[in-house]
PDB file of C-alpha atoms and ligand atoms in Angstrom:
ATOM      1  CA  MET A   1      17.794  -5.874  -9.292  1.00 65.00           C
ATOM      2  CA  THR A   2      16.986  -2.537  -7.667  1.00 65.00           C
ATOM      3  CA  LEU A   3      13.498  -1.108  -7.900  1.00 70.00           C
ATOM      4  CA  THR A   4      14.993   1.668 -10.066  1.00 66.00           C
ATOM      5  CA  GLU A   5      16.349  -0.857 -12.574  1.00 67.00           C
ATOM      6  CA  LYS A   6      13.101  -2.764 -12.500  1.00 67.00           C
ATOM      7  CA  VAL A   7      11.050   0.386 -13.135  1.00 66.00           C
ATOM      8  CA  GLU A   8      13.377   1.426 -15.969  1.00 68.00           C
ATOM      9  CA  SER A   9      12.883  -1.874 -17.779  1.00 68.00           C
ATOM     10  CA  ARG A  10       9.089  -1.910 -17.416  1.00 81.00           C
ATOM     11  CA  PRO A  11       6.155   0.341 -18.386  1.00 89.00           C
ATOM     12  CA  ARG A  12       5.500   3.166 -15.928  1.00 94.00           C
ATOM     13  CA  PRO A  13       4.023   1.602 -12.765  1.00 97.00           C
ATOM     14  CA  LEU A  14       0.604   2.682 -11.530  1.00 98.00           C
ATOM     15  CA  VAL A  15      -0.435   3.313  -7.938  1.00 98.00           C
ATOM     16  CA  ALA A  16      -4.236   3.511  -7.935  1.00 98.00           C
ATOM     17  CA  GLY A  17      -6.372   4.303  -4.910  1.00 98.00           C
ATOM     18  CA  ASN A  18      -9.832   2.761  -4.633  1.00 98.00           C
ATOM     19  CA  TRP A  19     -11.919   4.836  -2.248  1.00 98.00           C
ATOM     20  CA  LYS A  20     -14.837   2.362  -2.499  1.00 98.00           C
ATOM     21  CA  MET A  21     -18.054   3.791  -0.957  1.00 98.00           C
ATOM     22  CA  ASN A  22     -16.137   6.363   1.080  1.00 98.00           C
ATOM     23  CA  GLY A  23     -15.853  10.081   0.647  1.00 98.00           C
ATOM     24  CA  LEU A  24     -18.103  13.130   0.688  1.00 98.00           C
ATOM     25  CA  LYS A  25     -17.150  16.453  -0.875  1.00 98.00           C
ATOM     26  CA  SER A  26     -15.216  17.161   2.313  1.00 98.00           C
ATOM     27  CA  ALA A  27     -12.778  14.373   1.361  1.00 98.00           C
ATOM     28  CA  LEU A  28     -11.684  16.089  -1.845  1.00 98.00           C
ATOM     29  CA  GLY A  29      -8.944  17.848   0.085  1.00 98.00           C
ATOM     30  CA  GLU A  30      -7.149  14.497   0.398  1.00 98.00           C
ATOM     31  CA  ALA A  31      -6.951  14.131  -3.391  1.00 98.00           C
ATOM     32  CA  LEU A  32      -5.821  17.709  -3.732  1.00 97.00           C
ATOM     33  CA  ALA A  33      -3.147  17.155  -1.081  1.00 96.00           C
ATOM     34  CA  VAL A  34      -1.791  14.158  -3.010  1.00 96.00           C
ATOM     35  CA  ASP A  35      -1.800  16.145  -6.237  1.00 96.00           C
ATOM     36  CA  LYS A  36      -0.047  19.112  -4.657  1.00 94.00           C
ATOM     37  CA  ALA A  37       2.554  16.983  -2.883  1.00 94.00           C
ATOM     38  CA  LEU A  38       3.436  15.218  -6.134  1.00 94.00           C
ATOM     39  CA  ALA A  39       3.608  18.466  -8.081  1.00 91.00           C
ATOM     40  CA  ALA A  40       5.994  19.849  -5.460  1.00 88.00           C
ATOM     41  CA  GLU A  41       8.397  16.871  -5.644  1.00 74.00           C
ATOM     42  CA  VAL A  42      11.889  17.861  -6.680  1.00 71.00           C
ATOM     43  CA  SER A  43      12.840  14.362  -7.795  1.00 73.00           C
ATOM     44  CA  PRO A  44       9.897  13.029  -9.772  1.00 79.00           C
ATOM     45  CA  ILE A  45       7.939   9.986  -8.703  1.00 87.00           C
ATOM     46  CA  GLY A  46       8.477   7.131 -11.145  1.00 92.00           C
ATOM     47  CA  ALA A  47       4.854   6.052 -11.112  1.00 96.00           C
ATOM     48  CA  GLU A  48       1.500   7.174 -12.417  1.00 96.00           C
ATOM     49  CA  VAL A  49      -0.912   7.998  -9.593  1.00 97.00           C
ATOM     50  CA  MET A  50      -4.678   7.575  -9.823  1.00 98.00           C
ATOM     51  CA  ILE A  51      -7.579   7.966  -7.409  1.00 98.00           C
ATOM     52  CA  CYS A  52     -10.888   6.179  -8.003  1.00 98.00           C
ATOM     53  CA  PRO A  53     -13.443   8.001  -5.835  1.00 98.00           C
ATOM     54  CA  PRO A  54     -17.160   7.193  -5.646  1.00 98.00           C
ATOM     55  CA  ALA A  55     -18.981   8.215  -8.843  1.00 98.00           C
ATOM     56  CA  THR A  56     -20.455  11.256  -7.084  1.00 98.00           C
ATOM     57  CA  LEU A  57     -16.991  12.828  -6.772  1.00 98.00           C
ATOM     58  CA  ILE A  58     -15.484  11.998 -10.167  1.00 98.00           C
ATOM     59  CA  MET A  59     -16.414  15.194 -11.975  1.00 98.00           C
ATOM     60  CA  VAL A  60     -15.428  17.588  -9.239  1.00 98.00           C
ATOM     61  CA  MET A  61     -12.221  15.671  -8.449  1.00 98.00           C
ATOM     62  CA  ALA A  62     -11.234  15.648 -12.130  1.00 98.00           C
ATOM     63  CA  GLU A  63     -11.801  19.397 -12.251  1.00 97.00           C
ATOM     64  CA  LEU A  64      -9.779  19.914  -9.069  1.00 96.00           C
ATOM     65  CA  VAL A  65      -6.717  17.927 -10.107  1.00 95.00           C
ATOM     66  CA  GLY A  66      -7.002  19.080 -13.727  1.00 88.00           C
ATOM     67  CA  GLU A  67      -3.975  18.141 -15.780  1.00 85.00           C
ATOM     68  CA  GLY A  68      -1.980  17.659 -12.584  1.00 86.00           C
ATOM     69  CA  SER A  69      -0.093  14.706 -11.161  1.00 93.00           C
ATOM     70  CA  VAL A  70      -3.147  12.607 -10.279  1.00 97.00           C
ATOM     71  CA  THR A  71      -5.562  11.010 -12.726  1.00 98.00           C
ATOM     72  CA  VAL A  72      -9.114  10.076 -11.790  1.00 98.00           C
ATOM     73  CA  GLY A  73     -10.716   6.664 -12.252  1.00 98.00           C
ATOM     74  CA  ALA A  74     -14.074   5.059 -11.534  1.00 98.00           C
ATOM     75  CA  GLN A  75     -14.961   1.894  -9.624  1.00 98.00           C
ATOM     76  CA  ASP A  76     -17.490   0.208 -11.916  1.00 98.00           C
ATOM     77  CA  CYS A  77     -19.508   0.772 -15.072  1.00 98.00           C
ATOM     78  CA  HIS A  78     -22.484  -0.680 -16.931  1.00 98.00           C
ATOM     79  CA  CYS A  79     -21.803  -2.431 -20.255  1.00 98.00           C
ATOM     80  CA  ALA A  80     -24.379  -0.485 -22.257  1.00 98.00           C
ATOM     81  CA  VAL A  81     -23.865   3.003 -23.648  1.00 98.00           C
ATOM     82  CA  SER A  82     -27.237   4.216 -22.343  1.00 98.00           C
ATOM     83  CA  GLY A  83     -30.746   2.924 -21.694  1.00 98.00           C
ATOM     84  CA  ALA A  84     -33.292   1.786 -19.145  1.00 98.00           C
ATOM     85  CA  ASN A  85     -30.844   0.826 -16.402  1.00 97.00           C
ATOM     86  CA  THR A  86     -31.940   2.751 -13.363  1.00 98.00           C
ATOM     87  CA  GLY A  87     -29.090   3.621 -11.053  1.00 97.00           C
ATOM     88  CA  ASP A  88     -26.352   2.413 -13.391  1.00 98.00           C
ATOM     89  CA  ILE A  89     -23.646   4.535 -14.983  1.00 98.00           C
ATOM     90  CA  SER A  90     -22.194   3.878 -18.426  1.00 98.00           C
ATOM     91  CA  ALA A  91     -18.516   3.996 -19.294  1.00 98.00           C
ATOM     92  CA  GLU A  92     -19.258   6.914 -21.617  1.00 98.00           C
ATOM     93  CA  MET A  93     -20.783   8.860 -18.703  1.00 98.00           C
ATOM     94  CA  LEU A  94     -17.714   8.198 -16.544  1.00 98.00           C
ATOM     95  CA  ALA A  95     -15.398   9.340 -19.325  1.00 98.00           C
ATOM     96  CA  ASP A  96     -17.592  12.399 -19.825  1.00 98.00           C
ATOM     97  CA  ALA A  97     -17.234  13.164 -16.101  1.00 98.00           C
ATOM     98  CA  GLY A  98     -13.452  13.061 -16.367  1.00 98.00           C
ATOM     99  CA  ALA A  99     -12.477   9.458 -15.547  1.00 98.00           C
ATOM    100  CA  SER A 100      -9.664   7.976 -17.603  1.00 98.00           C
ATOM    101  CA  ALA A 101      -9.984   4.447 -16.192  1.00 98.00           C
ATOM    102  CA  VAL A 102     -12.501   2.202 -14.504  1.00 99.00           C
ATOM    103  CA  ILE A 103     -12.020  -0.709 -12.128  1.00 99.00           C
ATOM    104  CA  VAL A 104     -14.026  -3.749 -13.245  1.00 98.00           C
ATOM    105  CA  GLY A 105     -14.518  -7.089 -11.525  1.00 98.00           C
ATOM    106  CA  HIS A 106     -13.454  -5.973  -8.068  1.00 98.00           C
ATOM    107  CA  SER A 107     -14.027  -8.923  -5.724  1.00 98.00           C
ATOM    108  CA  GLU A 108     -16.612  -6.916  -3.784  1.00 98.00           C
ATOM    109  CA  ARG A 109     -18.660  -6.602  -6.967  1.00 98.00           C
ATOM    110  CA  ARG A 110     -18.057 -10.211  -7.934  1.00 98.00           C
ATOM    111  CA  ALA A 111     -19.303 -11.298  -4.488  1.00 97.00           C
ATOM    112  CA  ASP A 112     -21.971  -8.705  -3.646  1.00 97.00           C
ATOM    113  CA  HIS A 113     -23.426  -8.294  -7.144  1.00 97.00           C
ATOM    114  CA  ARG A 114     -22.702 -11.791  -8.459  1.00 97.00           C
ATOM    115  CA  GLU A 115     -20.588 -10.464 -11.301  1.00 98.00           C
ATOM    116  CA  THR A 116     -19.238 -13.200 -13.558  1.00 98.00           C
ATOM    117  CA  ASP A 117     -16.076 -13.257 -15.671  1.00 98.00           C
ATOM    118  CA  ARG A 118     -18.273 -12.772 -18.720  1.00 98.00           C
ATOM    119  CA  LEU A 119     -19.908  -9.639 -17.313  1.00 98.00           C
ATOM    120  CA  VAL A 120     -16.534  -8.295 -16.194  1.00 98.00           C
ATOM    121  CA  ARG A 121     -15.228  -8.844 -19.735  1.00 98.00           C
ATOM    122  CA  GLU A 122     -18.193  -6.916 -21.163  1.00 98.00           C
ATOM    123  CA  LYS A 123     -17.542  -4.073 -18.728  1.00 98.00           C
ATOM    124  CA  ALA A 124     -13.876  -3.971 -19.774  1.00 98.00           C
ATOM    125  CA  ARG A 125     -14.993  -3.787 -23.405  1.00 98.00           C
ATOM    126  CA  ALA A 126     -17.331  -0.948 -22.486  1.00 98.00           C
ATOM    127  CA  ALA A 127     -14.452   0.927 -20.867  1.00 98.00           C
ATOM    128  CA  HIS A 128     -12.386   0.541 -24.045  1.00 98.00           C
ATOM    129  CA  ARG A 129     -15.315   1.639 -26.196  1.00 98.00           C
ATOM    130  CA  ALA A 130     -15.501   4.822 -24.120  1.00 98.00           C
ATOM    131  CA  GLY A 131     -11.778   5.441 -24.523  1.00 98.00           C
ATOM    132  CA  MET A 132     -10.899   4.474 -20.960  1.00 98.00           C
ATOM    133  CA  GLN A 133      -8.504   1.973 -19.448  1.00 98.00           C
ATOM    134  CA  ALA A 134     -10.034  -1.038 -17.719  1.00 99.00           C
ATOM    135  CA  ILE A 135      -8.433  -2.140 -14.457  1.00 99.00           C
ATOM    136  CA  VAL A 136      -9.516  -5.784 -14.364  1.00 99.00           C
ATOM    137  CA  CYS A 137      -9.412  -7.391 -10.916  1.00 99.00           C
ATOM    138  CA  VAL A 138      -8.800 -11.069 -10.249  1.00 98.00           C
ATOM    139  CA  GLY A 139      -8.006 -13.019  -7.099  1.00 98.00           C
ATOM    140  CA  GLU A 140      -8.759 -16.128  -5.102  1.00 98.00           C
ATOM    141  CA  THR A 141     -10.787 -16.535  -1.911  1.00 98.00           C
ATOM    142  CA  ILE A 142      -9.244 -17.959   1.237  1.00 98.00           C
ATOM    143  CA  GLY A 143     -11.025 -21.278   0.626  1.00 98.00           C
ATOM    144  CA  GLN A 144      -9.570 -21.500  -2.875  1.00 98.00           C
ATOM    145  CA  ARG A 145      -6.106 -20.700  -1.562  1.00 98.00           C
ATOM    146  CA  GLN A 146      -6.368 -23.319   1.161  1.00 98.00           C
ATOM    147  CA  ALA A 147      -7.491 -25.851  -1.430  1.00 98.00           C
ATOM    148  CA  ASP A 148      -4.378 -24.994  -3.464  1.00 98.00           C
ATOM    149  CA  LEU A 149      -6.510 -23.615  -6.286  1.00 98.00           C
ATOM    150  CA  THR A 150      -5.019 -20.118  -6.483  1.00 98.00           C
ATOM    151  CA  LEU A 151      -3.223 -20.444  -9.812  1.00 98.00           C
ATOM    152  CA  GLU A 152      -6.119 -22.321 -11.406  1.00 98.00           C
ATOM    153  CA  VAL A 153      -8.733 -19.803 -10.235  1.00 98.00           C
ATOM    154  CA  VAL A 154      -6.728 -16.743 -11.225  1.00 98.00           C
ATOM    155  CA  ALA A 155      -5.848 -18.243 -14.627  1.00 98.00           C
ATOM    156  CA  ARG A 156      -9.538 -18.894 -15.258  1.00 98.00           C
ATOM    157  CA  GLN A 157     -10.451 -15.334 -14.271  1.00 98.00           C
ATOM    158  CA  ILE A 158      -7.727 -13.928 -16.522  1.00 98.00           C
ATOM    159  CA  ALA A 159      -8.974 -16.010 -19.459  1.00 98.00           C
ATOM    160  CA  GLY A 160     -12.614 -15.095 -18.866  1.00 98.00           C
ATOM    161  CA  SER A 161     -12.437 -11.478 -17.746  1.00 98.00           C
ATOM    162  CA  LEU A 162     -10.094  -9.966 -20.320  1.00 98.00           C
ATOM    163  CA  PRO A 163     -11.574  -9.025 -23.695  1.00 98.00           C
ATOM    164  CA  ASP A 164      -9.789  -9.875 -26.948  1.00 97.00           C
ATOM    165  CA  ASP A 165      -9.222  -6.187 -27.665  1.00 95.00           C
ATOM    166  CA  ALA A 166      -7.058  -5.770 -24.542  1.00 98.00           C
ATOM    167  CA  THR A 167      -3.786  -3.958 -25.135  1.00 98.00           C
ATOM    168  CA  ALA A 168      -1.040  -2.699 -22.846  1.00 97.00           C
ATOM    169  CA  ASP A 169      -2.505   0.795 -23.214  1.00 97.00           C
ATOM    170  CA  ASN A 170      -6.153   0.061 -22.515  1.00 98.00           C
ATOM    171  CA  THR A 171      -5.949  -2.713 -19.914  1.00 98.00           C
ATOM    172  CA  ILE A 172      -4.364  -3.127 -16.505  1.00 98.00           C
ATOM    173  CA  VAL A 173      -4.709  -6.300 -14.451  1.00 98.00           C
ATOM    174  CA  ALA A 174      -4.953  -6.153 -10.654  1.00 99.00           C
ATOM    175  CA  TYR A 175      -4.225  -9.325  -8.706  1.00 98.00           C
ATOM    176  CA  GLU A 176      -6.031  -8.991  -5.394  1.00 98.00           C
ATOM    177  CA  PRO A 177      -6.314 -12.046  -3.153  1.00 98.00           C
ATOM    178  CA  VAL A 178      -9.809 -11.652  -1.690  1.00 98.00           C
ATOM    179  CA  TRP A 179      -8.604 -12.655   1.775  1.00 98.00           C
ATOM    180  CA  ALA A 180      -5.986  -9.890   1.740  1.00 98.00           C
ATOM    181  CA  ILE A 181      -8.444  -7.075   1.007  1.00 98.00           C
ATOM    182  CA  GLY A 182      -9.043  -4.905   4.042  1.00 97.00           C
ATOM    183  CA  THR A 183      -7.692  -7.528   6.445  1.00 98.00           C
ATOM    184  CA  GLY A 184      -4.110  -6.417   6.999  1.00 97.00           C
ATOM    185  CA  LEU A 185      -2.980  -9.802   5.678  1.00 98.00           C
ATOM    186  CA  THR A 186      -0.728 -10.133   2.648  1.00 98.00           C
ATOM    187  CA  PRO A 187       0.590 -13.176   0.803  1.00 98.00           C
ATOM    188  CA  LEU A 188       4.246 -14.123   1.091  1.00 98.00           C
ATOM    189  CA  VAL A 189       6.367 -12.301  -1.436  1.00 98.00           C
ATOM    190  CA  ALA A 190       7.156 -15.659  -3.058  1.00 98.00           C
ATOM    191  CA  ASP A 191       3.442 -16.348  -3.497  1.00 98.00           C
ATOM    192  CA  VAL A 192       2.862 -12.925  -5.071  1.00 98.00           C
ATOM    193  CA  ALA A 193       5.784 -13.666  -7.417  1.00 98.00           C
ATOM    194  CA  ASP A 194       4.298 -17.033  -8.416  1.00 98.00           C
ATOM    195  CA  VAL A 195       0.858 -15.632  -9.208  1.00 98.00           C
ATOM    196  CA  HIS A 196       2.224 -12.634 -11.104  1.00 98.00           C
ATOM    197  CA  ALA A 197       4.572 -14.874 -13.107  1.00 98.00           C
ATOM    198  CA  MET A 198       1.641 -17.079 -14.089  1.00 98.00           C
ATOM    199  CA  ILE A 199      -0.446 -14.023 -15.040  1.00 98.00           C
ATOM    200  CA  ARG A 200       2.428 -12.658 -17.157  1.00 98.00           C
ATOM    201  CA  GLN A 201       2.775 -15.996 -18.915  1.00 98.00           C
ATOM    202  CA  ARG A 202      -0.947 -16.143 -19.713  1.00 98.00           C
ATOM    203  CA  LEU A 203      -0.951 -12.544 -20.940  1.00 98.00           C
ATOM    204  CA  CYS A 204       2.018 -13.230 -23.225  1.00 97.00           C
ATOM    205  CA  GLU A 205       0.468 -16.425 -24.587  1.00 97.00           C
ATOM    206  CA  ARG A 206      -2.725 -14.597 -25.453  1.00 98.00           C
ATOM    207  CA  PHE A 207      -1.634 -11.067 -26.341  1.00 97.00           C
ATOM    208  CA  GLY A 208       1.997 -11.530 -27.435  1.00 96.00           C
ATOM    209  CA  GLU A 209       4.103  -8.371 -27.069  1.00 94.00           C
ATOM    210  CA  ALA A 210       1.203  -6.534 -25.423  1.00 95.00           C
ATOM    211  CA  GLY A 211       1.218  -9.146 -22.698  1.00 96.00           C
ATOM    212  CA  ILE A 212       4.792  -8.280 -21.809  1.00 95.00           C
ATOM    213  CA  ALA A 213       3.981  -4.593 -21.479  1.00 96.00           C
ATOM    214  CA  MET A 214       0.568  -4.906 -19.787  1.00 98.00           C
ATOM    215  CA  ARG A 215       0.737  -3.681 -16.208  1.00 98.00           C
ATOM    216  CA  VAL A 216      -0.149  -6.127 -13.457  1.00 98.00           C
ATOM    217  CA  LEU A 217      -0.840  -4.497 -10.105  1.00 98.00           C
ATOM    218  CA  TYR A 218      -0.856  -6.147  -6.705  1.00 98.00           C
ATOM    219  CA  GLY A 219      -3.694  -5.207  -4.331  1.00 98.00           C
ATOM    220  CA  GLY A 220      -4.645  -6.273  -0.814  1.00 98.00           C
ATOM    221  CA  SER A 221      -3.592  -4.498   2.387  1.00 98.00           C
ATOM    222  CA  VAL A 222      -0.817  -2.505   0.723  1.00 98.00           C
ATOM    223  CA  LYS A 223       0.499   0.171   3.071  1.00 98.00           C
ATOM    224  CA  ALA A 224       3.648   2.244   3.394  1.00 98.00           C
ATOM    225  CA  ALA A 225       5.291  -0.411   5.575  1.00 98.00           C
ATOM    226  CA  ASN A 226       4.997  -3.247   3.044  1.00 98.00           C
ATOM    227  CA  ALA A 227       4.869  -1.374  -0.278  1.00 98.00           C
ATOM    228  CA  ALA A 228       8.588  -1.435  -1.065  1.00 96.00           C
ATOM    229  CA  GLU A 229       8.798  -5.182  -0.578  1.00 97.00           C
ATOM    230  CA  LEU A 230       5.676  -5.906  -2.642  1.00 98.00           C
ATOM    231  CA  MET A 231       6.466  -3.434  -5.434  1.00 97.00           C
ATOM    232  CA  ALA A 232       9.941  -4.937  -5.865  1.00 96.00           C
ATOM    233  CA  VAL A 233       8.491  -8.343  -6.800  1.00 97.00           C
ATOM    234  CA  GLU A 234       9.059  -9.294 -10.405  1.00 96.00           C
ATOM    235  CA  ASN A 235       6.026  -8.671 -12.630  1.00 97.00           C
ATOM    236  CA  VAL A 236       4.427  -6.343 -10.074  1.00 98.00           C
ATOM    237  CA  ASP A 237       3.874  -3.048 -11.895  1.00 98.00           C
ATOM    238  CA  GLY A 238       2.256  -1.041  -9.127  1.00 98.00           C
ATOM    239  CA  ALA A 239      -0.519  -1.288  -6.563  1.00 98.00           C
ATOM    240  CA  LEU A 240      -4.272  -1.057  -6.171  1.00 98.00           C
ATOM    241  CA  VAL A 241      -4.814   0.411  -2.728  1.00 98.00           C
ATOM    242  CA  GLY A 242      -8.037   0.537  -0.730  1.00 98.00           C
ATOM    243  CA  GLY A 243      -7.997   1.714   2.882  1.00 98.00           C
ATOM    244  CA  ALA A 244      -4.557   3.310   2.721  1.00 98.00           C
ATOM    245  CA  SER A 245      -5.603   5.555  -0.166  1.00 98.00           C
ATOM    246  CA  LEU A 246      -8.201   7.487   1.819  1.00 98.00           C
ATOM    247  CA  LYS A 247      -5.741   9.734   3.627  1.00 98.00           C
ATOM    248  CA  ALA A 248      -3.192  11.667   1.597  1.00 98.00           C
ATOM    249  CA  ALA A 249      -0.369  10.973   4.055  1.00 97.00           C
ATOM    250  CA  ASP A 250      -0.928   7.199   3.957  1.00 98.00           C
ATOM    251  CA  PHE A 251      -1.257   7.118   0.184  1.00 98.00           C
ATOM    252  CA  LEU A 252       1.828   9.279  -0.309  1.00 97.00           C
ATOM    253  CA  GLY A 253       3.749   6.891   1.939  1.00 96.00           C
ATOM    254  CA  ILE A 254       3.047   4.120  -0.579  1.00 97.00           C
ATOM    255  CA  ILE A 255       3.749   6.267  -3.634  1.00 97.00           C
ATOM    256  CA  GLU A 256       7.039   7.245  -1.999  1.00 94.00           C
ATOM    257  CA  VAL A 257       8.575   3.821  -2.740  1.00 94.00           C
ATOM    258  CA  TYR A 258       8.801   4.890  -6.346  1.00 93.00           C
ATOM    259  CA  ARG A 259      10.952   7.818  -5.312  1.00 85.00           C
ATOM    260  CA  THR A 260      13.252   6.213  -2.752  1.00 54.00           C
ATOM    261  CA  GLN A 261      13.842   3.454  -5.307  1.00 51.00           C
ATOM    262  CA  THR A 262      15.541   0.924  -3.099  1.00 46.00           C
ATOM    263  CA  VAL A 263      14.854  -2.741  -2.717  1.00 42.00           C
ATOM    264  CA  PRO A 264      14.517  -3.782   0.924  1.00 43.00           C
TER     265      PRO A 264
HETATM  266  C1  LIG B   1      -9.123  -3.040  -2.633  1.00 67.69           C
HETATM  267  O1  LIG B   1     -10.249  -3.106  -2.183  1.00 67.69           O
HETATM  268  O2  LIG B   1      -8.950  -2.951  -3.857  1.00 67.69           O
HETATM  269  C2  LIG B   1      -8.008  -3.097  -1.701  1.00 67.69           C
HETATM  270  C3  LIG B   1      -6.842  -3.418  -2.155  1.00 67.69           C
HETATM  271  O3  LIG B   1      -8.284  -2.803  -0.378  1.00 67.69           O
HETATM  272  P1  LIG B   1      -7.219  -2.699   0.832  1.00 67.69           P
HETATM  273  O4  LIG B   1      -6.008  -1.998   0.318  1.00 67.69           O
HETATM  274  O5  LIG B   1      -7.936  -1.925   1.886  1.00 67.69           O
HETATM  275  O6  LIG B   1      -6.906  -4.098   1.253  1.00 67.69           O
END
């Protein structure tokens, strides 16, 4: 199956950039360059494109890209609507600033802030309450992979981190092997296929039709050189991209696979 045929039979893929704790106002030009390049495309890109900058840049980035080709997301939210939570930001505040989605349960938050599946689920519910999509991250550590626990760990995270109100419109899953994030390492295509097939099965068992349509992204060292191969894997509906989303040229190189539409 070509990537074109695959894309035609699936919901619109999403390529989302996670800038993490990178980017001052001077970096906004990169987002604008992506937006302008996409708007100038003669043959349209068959994917939705999103950038998730640090919270400090959400409002101004959303104003810059407007109703253009790039949507703006956030990287985390608090579960509560408002209250005595110094330093936290609610989903409602992110939506008010112009974010249409929020990443929850990124492995860096699970590790550095001890976020549990239960908390991640509450954050996803908060995103939905605020009218945003939740991009729910799951993925195994290198130790879990070496112990052959990948499918078990990811299945447990899927069960625990997704709220019951998840639909194909309000929820996106991102499979990100922790050991592949920022390392330049990626799983074998066959391993990505196995994990995504298991995720799809679990989503269908729990959410029925919505589970078929729910997008499941792959994330972890995606770059222009490996994007076509990874995006062509069955049940991969786009990418969550860290380092390679910071520069417009790198990010556009990944997005490009949805225009060239060929399977390697
Ligand atoms: C990420 O942190 O979500 C990620 C995928 O990072 P990178 O692309 O840099 O591996």
